[in-house]
Amino acid sequence: MSGQVNYLVEAPELGQECYVLHIQQDPFYSLFKWEGKYSEKRSLALHRVYPTKEDVERAAEFVKNFYISHKEQLNYLTSKPESGTKVWLDMDVIPAFDSPSIYFDYRDPFHQRLLKGCELYGTRENLIKDMSLITEALEEEYKKAH
């Protein structure tokens, strides 16, 4: 599909309801009221804030298809690292932080979920590269619609 992404370019009014898109192989979104927090402004700059449920659903579908069609270009971990290995989390997992890292523990259900959801990276650089690639793809899709 062409032109299916319609994110907010400017910050909404304080208290306005909008949706934030969480980027991962199986993207999801959540409804929130804009408070102008740092994490919200960061999400806005990364094209993750949408005015309507329909807009965010179309963007989620676009991202899901992007993961399928660009699998070879993306650098998320596809196999289990050794326990104790430092890995980086997708920035959308904890939006208040810029690429947090953890020491992988396969016994931890949260770590297992992150691995299965394609949200872990072997290097911070690979994480940044992938998020930039997805952000650029969202920008291009937005341009097609406007």
Coordinates of C-alpha atoms in Angstrom, one line a residue:
M1 CA 0.0 0.0 0.0
S2 CA 1.1 3.5 -0.7
G3 CA 0.6 6.5 1.6
Q4 CA -0.7 4.6 4.6
V5 CA 1.3 6.4 7.3
N6 CA -0.2 9.6 8.8
Y7 CA 1.8 10.4 12.0
L8 CA 1.7 13.7 13.8
V9 CA 4.3 16.2 12.7
E10 CA 3.7 18.7 15.5
A11 CA 3.0 18.1 19.1
P12 CA -0.7 17.9 20.0
E13 CA -2.4 20.1 22.6
L14 CA -1.8 19.1 26.2
G15 CA -4.4 16.5 27.2
Q16 CA -5.2 15.6 23.7
E17 CA -5.7 11.8 23.1
C18 CA -3.4 10.2 20.6
Y19 CA -1.7 6.9 19.9
V20 CA 1.9 5.8 20.1
L21 CA 3.2 3.1 17.9
H22 CA 5.6 0.6 19.5
I23 CA 8.0 -0.7 16.9
Q24 CA 8.8 -4.4 16.8
Q25 CA 8.2 -7.3 14.5
D26 CA 4.6 -7.5 15.7
P27 CA 4.0 -3.8 16.3
F28 CA 1.4 -2.6 18.8
Y29 CA 0.1 0.7 19.9
S30 CA -1.4 2.4 23.0
L31 CA -3.7 5.3 23.6
F32 CA -2.4 8.1 25.8
K33 CA -3.1 11.8 26.6
W34 CA -0.3 14.1 25.5
E35 CA 1.6 15.6 28.5
G36 CA 4.6 17.0 26.6
K37 CA 7.0 14.7 28.4
Y38 CA 10.5 14.0 27.1
S39 CA 9.6 10.4 26.0
E40 CA 6.5 11.7 24.2
K41 CA 8.5 14.4 22.3
R42 CA 11.1 11.7 21.4
S43 CA 8.4 9.4 20.1
L44 CA 7.0 12.3 18.1
A45 CA 10.4 13.0 16.5
L46 CA 10.7 9.3 15.6
H47 CA 7.3 9.3 13.9
R48 CA 5.6 7.1 16.5
V49 CA 2.7 9.4 17.5
Y50 CA -0.6 9.2 15.6
P51 CA -3.8 11.2 15.7
T52 CA -6.4 8.3 15.3
K53 CA -6.7 4.6 15.9
E54 CA -7.1 4.1 12.2
D55 CA -3.9 5.9 11.5
V56 CA -1.8 3.9 14.0
E57 CA -3.3 0.6 12.8
R58 CA -2.3 1.4 9.2
A59 CA 1.2 2.3 10.4
A60 CA 1.4 -0.9 12.5
E61 CA 0.5 -2.9 9.5
F62 CA 3.1 -1.0 7.4
V63 CA 5.8 -1.8 10.0
K64 CA 4.8 -5.4 10.2
N65 CA 5.1 -5.8 6.5
F66 CA 8.4 -3.8 6.6
Y67 CA 9.9 -6.4 9.0
I68 CA 8.8 -9.2 6.5
S69 CA 10.1 -7.5 3.3
H70 CA 13.4 -6.2 4.8
K71 CA 14.3 -9.1 7.0
E72 CA 17.8 -9.3 5.5
Q73 CA 18.5 -5.7 6.2
L74 CA 17.5 -5.8 9.8
N75 CA 20.0 -6.7 12.5
Y76 CA 18.0 -7.9 15.5
L77 CA 19.2 -11.0 17.2
T78 CA 17.6 -14.2 15.8
S79 CA 19.3 -16.7 18.1
K80 CA 19.7 -17.0 21.8
P81 CA 22.8 -15.3 23.1
E82 CA 24.7 -16.9 26.0
S83 CA 23.5 -15.9 29.4
G84 CA 25.4 -12.9 30.7
T85 CA 25.9 -11.4 27.2
K86 CA 25.3 -7.7 27.1
V87 CA 22.5 -6.9 24.6
W88 CA 20.7 -3.8 23.6
L89 CA 16.9 -3.3 23.8
D90 CA 14.8 -1.8 21.1
M91 CA 14.3 1.9 22.1
D92 CA 10.5 1.4 22.1
V93 CA 10.7 -1.1 24.9
I94 CA 11.6 1.6 27.4
P95 CA 11.0 4.9 25.6
A96 CA 12.4 7.1 28.3
F97 CA 15.9 5.7 27.7
D98 CA 18.1 5.8 24.7
S99 CA 19.0 2.2 23.8
P100 CA 19.2 0.6 27.2
S101 CA 21.3 -2.5 27.6
I102 CA 20.8 -5.6 29.7
Y103 CA 22.7 -8.8 30.4
F104 CA 20.7 -11.6 28.8
D105 CA 19.3 -14.3 31.0
Y106 CA 17.3 -16.9 29.1
R107 CA 15.6 -18.0 32.3
D108 CA 14.0 -14.6 32.5
P109 CA 10.6 -14.7 30.7
F110 CA 10.9 -11.0 29.8
H111 CA 14.2 -11.6 28.1
Q112 CA 12.7 -14.5 26.2
R113 CA 9.8 -12.3 25.1
L114 CA 12.2 -9.6 23.9
L115 CA 14.2 -12.2 21.9
K116 CA 11.1 -13.7 20.3
G117 CA 9.8 -10.2 19.5
C118 CA 12.9 -9.2 17.6
E119 CA 13.7 -6.5 20.2
L120 CA 17.2 -7.4 21.1
Y121 CA 20.4 -6.4 19.4
G122 CA 24.0 -7.5 19.7
T123 CA 25.4 -4.0 19.4
R124 CA 24.1 -0.5 20.0
E125 CA 25.1 0.5 16.5
N126 CA 22.9 -2.3 15.0
L127 CA 19.9 -1.1 17.1
I128 CA 20.4 2.5 16.0
K129 CA 20.8 1.5 12.3
D130 CA 17.5 -0.5 12.4
M131 CA 15.5 2.2 14.2
S132 CA 16.9 4.7 11.6
L133 CA 15.9 2.4 8.8
I134 CA 12.4 2.0 10.1
T135 CA 12.0 5.8 10.8
E136 CA 13.1 6.6 7.3
A137 CA 10.6 4.1 5.9
L138 CA 7.9 5.7 7.9
E139 CA 9.0 9.1 6.5
E140 CA 8.9 7.9 3.0
E141 CA 5.4 6.4 3.4
Y142 CA 4.2 9.6 5.0
K143 CA 5.5 11.6 2.0
K144 CA 3.5 9.4 -0.3
A145 CA 0.3 10.3 1.5
H146 CA 1.0 14.1 1.6

